[in-house]
Short mmCIF file of C-alpha atoms in Angstrom, two decimals:
data_model
loop_
_atom_site.label_atom_id
_atom_site.label_comp_id
_atom_site.label_asym_id
_atom_site.label_seq_id
_atom_site.Cartn_x
_atom_site.Cartn_y
_atom_site.Cartn_z
CA MET A 1 103.60 129.29 107.08
CA MET A 2 105.43 126.41 105.37
CA ARG A 3 108.00 124.50 107.39
CA ASN A 4 110.56 122.07 106.00
CA PHE A 5 110.50 118.60 107.55
CA THR A 6 114.17 118.99 108.55
CA GLN A 7 112.96 121.38 111.26
CA PHE A 8 111.42 118.37 112.96
CA GLN A 9 113.77 116.07 114.83
CA TYR A 10 111.23 113.25 115.04
CA PHE A 11 107.80 111.95 114.10
CA THR A 12 105.20 111.18 116.75
CA LEU A 13 103.20 107.98 116.34
CA GLY A 14 99.69 108.93 117.42
CA ALA A 15 97.94 105.54 117.23
CA TYR A 16 99.37 104.24 120.49
CA PHE A 17 97.21 104.53 123.59
CA ASP A 18 97.64 103.78 127.28
CA THR A 19 96.97 100.10 128.05
CA GLY A 20 98.06 100.27 131.68
CA HIS A 21 99.54 97.05 133.02
CA PHE A 22 98.19 95.15 130.00
CA LYS A 23 101.17 96.47 128.04
CA TYR A 24 103.34 93.80 129.67
CA LEU A 25 100.95 91.06 128.55
CA LEU A 26 100.87 92.56 125.05
CA PHE A 27 104.67 92.75 125.09
CA MET A 28 104.93 89.04 125.92
CA ILE A 29 102.43 88.06 123.20
CA ILE A 30 104.28 90.05 120.51
CA LEU A 31 107.64 88.74 121.76
CA CYS A 32 106.47 85.10 121.62
CA LEU A 33 105.06 85.69 118.15
CA TYR A 34 108.34 87.19 116.98
CA ILE A 35 110.39 84.33 118.45
CA LEU A 36 108.10 81.84 116.70
CA ILE A 37 108.50 83.67 113.36
CA VAL A 38 112.29 83.83 113.69
CA CYS A 39 112.65 80.17 114.72
CA ALA A 40 110.28 78.84 112.06
CA ASN A 41 111.82 80.83 109.20
CA ILE A 42 115.42 80.10 110.26
CA LEU A 43 114.64 76.39 110.65
CA LEU A 44 113.20 76.07 107.15
CA THR A 45 115.97 78.21 105.63
CA VAL A 46 118.62 76.00 107.25
CA VAL A 47 116.82 72.81 106.16
CA ILE A 48 116.73 73.94 102.52
CA CYS A 49 120.35 75.15 102.54
CA MET A 50 121.73 72.02 104.22
CA ASN A 51 119.97 69.43 102.05
CA ARG A 52 121.23 69.15 98.48
CA SER A 53 118.07 67.26 97.52
CA LEU A 54 116.16 70.51 98.15
CA HIS A 55 118.43 72.63 95.93
CA GLU A 56 115.73 72.90 93.29
CA PRO A 57 113.99 76.00 91.85
CA MET A 58 110.81 75.70 93.92
CA TYR A 59 112.73 75.34 97.19
CA LEU A 60 115.06 78.22 96.32
CA PHE A 61 112.00 80.45 95.93
CA LEU A 62 110.74 79.17 99.28
CA CYS A 63 114.11 79.90 100.88
CA ASN A 64 113.90 83.45 99.56
CA LEU A 65 110.39 83.71 100.98
CA PHE A 66 111.60 82.66 104.45
CA VAL A 67 114.63 84.98 104.36
CA ASN A 68 112.36 87.85 103.31
CA GLY A 69 110.05 87.02 106.22
CA LEU A 70 112.99 87.40 108.62
CA TYR A 71 113.98 90.65 106.92
CA GLY A 72 110.50 92.18 107.11
CA SER A 73 109.75 91.10 110.66
CA ALA A 74 113.13 92.48 111.85
CA GLY A 75 112.05 95.93 110.71
CA LEU A 76 108.83 95.89 112.72
CA PHE A 77 108.78 93.54 115.71
CA PRO A 78 111.72 94.93 117.77
CA PHE A 79 110.36 98.41 117.08
CA LEU A 80 106.86 97.40 118.26
CA LEU A 81 108.24 95.82 121.42
CA LEU A 82 110.08 99.03 122.33
CA GLN A 83 107.05 101.20 121.59
CA ILE A 84 104.72 99.02 123.67
CA LEU A 85 106.86 99.57 126.78
CA SER A 86 107.54 103.24 126.06
CA ASP A 87 105.42 106.10 127.35
CA VAL A 88 106.61 108.46 124.60
CA HIS A 89 106.17 107.36 120.99
CA ASN A 90 108.63 109.55 119.11
CA VAL A 91 110.70 108.20 116.22
CA SER A 92 113.68 109.93 114.65
CA ILE A 93 113.15 110.98 111.05
CA SER A 94 116.13 108.97 109.80
CA PHE A 95 114.89 105.79 111.49
CA CYS A 96 111.38 106.39 110.17
CA PHE A 97 112.59 106.45 106.56
CA LEU A 98 114.79 103.42 107.23
CA GLN A 99 111.75 101.52 108.50
CA ILE A 100 109.73 102.57 105.44
CA PHE A 101 112.51 101.23 103.20
CA ASN A 102 112.52 97.92 105.10
CA LEU A 103 108.75 97.36 105.10
CA TYR A 104 108.11 98.53 101.54
CA SER A 105 110.98 96.54 100.02
CA TYR A 106 109.83 93.51 102.04
CA ALA A 107 106.34 93.77 100.54
CA ASN A 108 107.75 94.21 97.01
CA VAL A 109 110.01 91.17 97.30
CA GLU A 110 107.19 89.10 98.79
CA PHE A 111 104.81 89.79 95.91
CA SER A 112 107.47 89.34 93.20
CA ASN A 113 108.57 86.05 94.75
CA LEU A 114 105.00 84.75 94.97
CA ALA A 115 104.52 85.66 91.29
CA ALA A 116 107.72 83.81 90.33
CA MET A 117 106.54 80.79 92.32
CA SER A 118 103.24 80.74 90.42
CA TYR A 119 105.15 80.70 87.12
CA ASP A 120 107.35 77.91 88.48
CA ARG A 121 104.22 75.86 89.27
CA TYR A 122 102.83 76.58 85.81
CA ILE A 123 105.98 75.21 84.10
CA ALA A 124 106.12 72.19 86.45
CA ILE A 125 102.48 71.21 85.88
CA CYS A 126 101.83 72.30 82.29
CA HIS A 127 105.28 71.62 80.78
CA PRO A 128 106.95 69.02 83.03
CA LEU A 129 109.33 67.76 80.31
CA GLN A 130 110.69 71.27 79.75
CA TYR A 131 110.89 72.19 83.44
CA ASN A 132 114.61 71.45 83.91
CA THR A 133 115.42 73.53 80.83
CA HIS A 134 113.27 76.55 81.70
CA MET A 135 113.79 76.62 85.47
CA THR A 136 117.45 76.09 86.28
CA CYS A 137 118.95 77.02 89.65
CA ASN A 138 121.14 79.62 87.94
CA LYS A 139 118.11 81.33 86.38
CA VAL A 140 116.23 81.24 89.68
CA ALA A 141 119.19 82.78 91.55
CA LYS A 142 119.36 85.61 89.00
CA LEU A 143 115.59 86.14 89.27
CA ILE A 144 115.80 86.34 93.08
CA VAL A 145 118.63 88.89 92.88
CA MET A 146 116.60 90.94 90.39
CA THR A 147 113.55 91.02 92.71
CA TRP A 148 115.70 92.38 95.56
CA LEU A 149 117.39 94.95 93.31
CA TYR A 150 114.09 96.17 91.86
CA ALA A 151 112.49 96.41 95.32
CA SER A 152 115.46 98.31 96.77
CA ILE A 153 115.89 100.77 93.90
CA SER A 154 112.18 101.50 93.43
CA VAL A 155 111.67 102.16 97.16
CA LEU A 156 114.81 104.32 97.35
CA ILE A 157 113.39 106.50 94.56
CA ILE A 158 110.14 106.93 96.51
CA LEU A 159 112.04 107.90 99.65
CA SER A 160 114.32 110.32 97.78
CA LEU A 161 111.19 112.15 96.61
CA SER A 162 109.52 112.11 100.03
CA VAL A 163 112.62 113.40 101.82
CA ARG A 164 112.43 116.65 99.82
CA LEU A 165 108.85 117.43 100.90
CA GLN A 166 108.09 120.34 103.20
CA LEU A 167 105.92 119.17 106.06
CA CYS A 168 103.46 121.10 108.19
CA GLY A 169 103.30 118.54 110.97
CA ASN A 170 105.02 115.51 112.43
CA ILE A 171 102.19 113.40 113.87
CA LEU A 172 101.57 110.05 112.11
CA ASN A 173 98.31 108.41 113.14
CA THR A 174 99.72 104.89 113.00
CA VAL A 175 101.88 102.47 115.01
CA TYR A 176 104.77 102.41 112.52
CA CYS A 177 106.11 104.69 109.79
CA GLY A 178 104.42 104.82 106.40
CA ASN A 179 105.39 106.87 103.36
CA TYR A 180 101.85 107.88 102.39
CA ARG A 181 101.26 109.11 105.95
CA ILE A 182 104.27 111.41 105.60
CA VAL A 183 103.16 112.63 102.16
CA LYS A 184 99.78 113.57 103.64
CA LEU A 185 101.59 115.89 106.07
CA ALA A 186 103.16 117.81 103.18
CA CYS A 187 102.27 121.44 102.55
CA SER A 188 104.45 121.60 99.43
CA ASP A 189 103.60 120.24 95.99
CA THR A 190 103.31 116.43 96.01
CA THR A 191 102.51 115.96 92.30
CA VAL A 192 105.81 114.23 91.45
CA VAL A 193 105.59 111.93 94.47
CA ASN A 194 101.99 110.99 93.69
CA ILE A 195 102.67 110.34 90.00
CA TYR A 196 105.71 108.17 90.72
CA GLY A 197 103.82 106.41 93.51
CA LEU A 198 100.98 105.61 91.11
CA ILE A 199 103.35 104.32 88.41
CA HIS A 200 105.34 102.29 90.94
CA THR A 201 102.15 100.81 92.42
CA CYS A 202 100.80 99.82 88.99
CA ILE A 203 104.07 98.16 87.93
CA THR A 204 104.59 96.45 91.29
CA ILE A 205 101.03 95.13 91.52
CA PHE A 206 99.79 94.56 87.98
CA GLY A 207 103.06 93.11 86.65
CA PRO A 208 103.24 90.18 89.11
CA LEU A 209 99.43 89.90 89.20
CA SER A 210 99.29 89.38 85.42
CA LEU A 211 101.87 86.59 85.72
CA ILE A 212 99.94 84.98 88.59
CA LEU A 213 96.60 85.09 86.75
CA TYR A 214 98.13 83.75 83.52
CA SER A 215 99.89 80.91 85.36
CA TYR A 216 96.82 79.76 87.25
CA MET A 217 94.54 80.06 84.22
CA ARG A 218 96.89 77.70 82.35
CA ILE A 219 97.10 75.37 85.35
CA LEU A 220 93.29 75.22 85.61
CA LYS A 221 93.03 74.50 81.89
CA VAL A 222 95.49 71.61 82.11
CA CYS A 223 93.86 70.23 85.27
CA SER A 224 90.38 70.30 83.73
CA SER A 225 91.50 68.07 80.85
CA GLY A 226 94.35 66.24 82.56
CA SER A 227 94.65 63.01 84.51
CA LYS A 228 93.83 62.47 88.17
CA GLN A 229 97.57 62.39 88.94
CA THR A 230 98.02 65.83 87.34
CA ARG A 231 95.17 67.27 89.43
CA GLN A 232 96.59 65.77 92.62
CA LYS A 233 100.03 67.24 91.86
CA ALA A 234 98.46 70.64 91.22
CA VAL A 235 96.46 70.57 94.44
CA SER A 236 99.40 69.44 96.60
CA THR A 237 101.83 72.07 95.30
CA CYS A 238 99.48 74.98 94.63
CA THR A 239 97.34 74.93 97.79
CA PRO A 240 99.95 76.48 100.16
CA HIS A 241 100.93 78.98 97.46
CA LEU A 242 97.31 80.05 96.92
CA ALA A 243 96.75 80.36 100.67
CA SER A 244 99.86 82.55 100.96
CA LEU A 245 98.69 84.67 98.02
CA LEU A 246 95.22 85.17 99.49
CA ASN A 247 96.71 86.18 102.84
CA PHE A 248 99.05 88.60 101.05
CA PHE A 249 96.18 90.26 99.17
CA LEU A 250 94.10 90.44 102.34
CA GLY A 251 96.96 92.13 104.19
CA CYS A 252 97.54 94.57 101.31
CA PHE A 253 93.82 95.37 101.22
CA PHE A 254 93.82 96.16 104.94
CA ASN A 255 96.90 98.39 104.54
CA VAL A 256 95.42 100.31 101.61
CA LEU A 257 92.10 100.63 103.44
CA GLN A 258 93.58 102.13 106.59
CA GLY A 259 96.19 104.21 104.75
CA ARG A 260 94.12 105.80 101.99
CA PHE A 261 90.71 106.27 103.58
CA ASN A 262 89.37 108.05 106.63
CA MET A 263 89.29 105.43 109.40
CA ASN A 264 88.22 107.75 112.24
CA SER A 265 84.95 105.86 112.63
CA VAL A 266 86.80 102.56 113.15
CA HIS A 267 87.68 101.55 116.71
CA GLY A 268 91.34 102.22 117.59
CA ARG A 269 92.19 98.56 118.28
CA VAL A 270 90.64 97.44 114.97
CA HIS A 271 92.55 100.19 113.17
CA ILE A 272 95.84 98.95 114.66
CA PHE A 273 95.02 95.32 113.80
CA LEU A 274 94.30 96.23 110.17
CA SER A 275 97.60 98.08 109.85
CA LEU A 276 99.62 95.24 111.41
CA TYR A 277 97.86 92.22 109.87
CA PHE A 278 100.12 91.87 106.83
CA PHE A 279 103.41 92.21 108.70
CA LEU A 280 102.31 89.97 111.59
CA CYS A 281 100.60 87.13 109.72
CA GLN A 282 102.52 86.71 106.47
CA PRO A 283 105.96 85.86 107.99
CA LEU A 284 104.26 83.35 110.32
CA LEU A 285 101.85 81.82 107.82
CA ASN A 286 104.45 81.02 105.14
CA PRO A 287 106.62 78.63 107.20
CA LEU A 288 103.51 76.97 108.66
CA LEU A 289 101.94 76.47 105.23
CA TYR A 290 105.03 75.14 103.49
CA GLY A 291 106.58 73.39 106.47
CA LEU A 292 103.44 71.35 107.11
CA ASN A 293 102.20 70.82 103.56
CA MET A 294 105.39 70.22 101.55
CA SER A 295 106.21 66.59 102.35
CA GLN A 296 109.96 66.81 101.58
CA ILE A 297 110.45 69.87 103.81
CA HIS A 298 108.29 68.31 106.53
CA MET A 299 110.35 65.10 106.55
CA LYS A 300 113.68 66.97 106.54
CA CYS A 301 112.52 69.13 109.46
CA LYS A 302 111.50 66.07 111.46
CA SER A 303 114.82 64.45 110.68
CA LEU A 304 116.82 67.52 111.74
CA LEU A 305 114.85 68.06 114.94
CA GLY A 306 114.95 64.33 115.68
CA ARG A 307 118.75 64.26 115.52
CA LYS A 308 118.91 67.20 117.92
#
């Protein structure tokens, strides 16, 4: 018999298991990690906003990256902390969809912003004389607004389709809510959801990926025939961006792996790590990469902390 999901008052997260007294240690580790993410991202956001010398396109993209890190981590870390201490892992349906909106839009903005940053590096390295014409602060601000609008609208469409599904169960074998997990519980037709999901995935992934590949192919071409100074500039500005990109793709790969394939043979702790890797590591890695490697940000941070 088919049952509509509105008959369920909550979803049950089935990936949690009893850790005994170790849950308090785990709670403290996650809490410290969250505090570190919040402090690092707020510090760098404040540094960029307060210093007019950093009001340039590249730093505006970085500021958006740090704000997005705060946004994404806020949708997961407090939730994880509550679930770790709880003996019952039930989540209201409304909150579950709200969390999906937060995490999915966070991932969309992250990828779009990284793609825009790769294009920014391409213009700066390959066409330095035209950089100030092509990459103005006004254009960058509009681009950032567009990435947030696209992420929000596209995810809202996905959720509006998922909300209408009739579900035959309410157990999600994960530690946080995921749209594909809910779709797999459906006993009604999911053709429209799957088709839109496929189109959305292709646009969201292959659009920015094409821009990233094009930008770095042009950068490599210029570096191979350019001066030593050009190569040094490319290495200094592209290394943290490439590291962030690789971490992003690794996290996405883990999420797709554990979400789309049967992971019953994988140990429970490994399964949880794979599902959390992207949301735990990306917001922490970005401020560390750019805060330590970008000399202007590093100096401004030292100056601000030194005054305090």
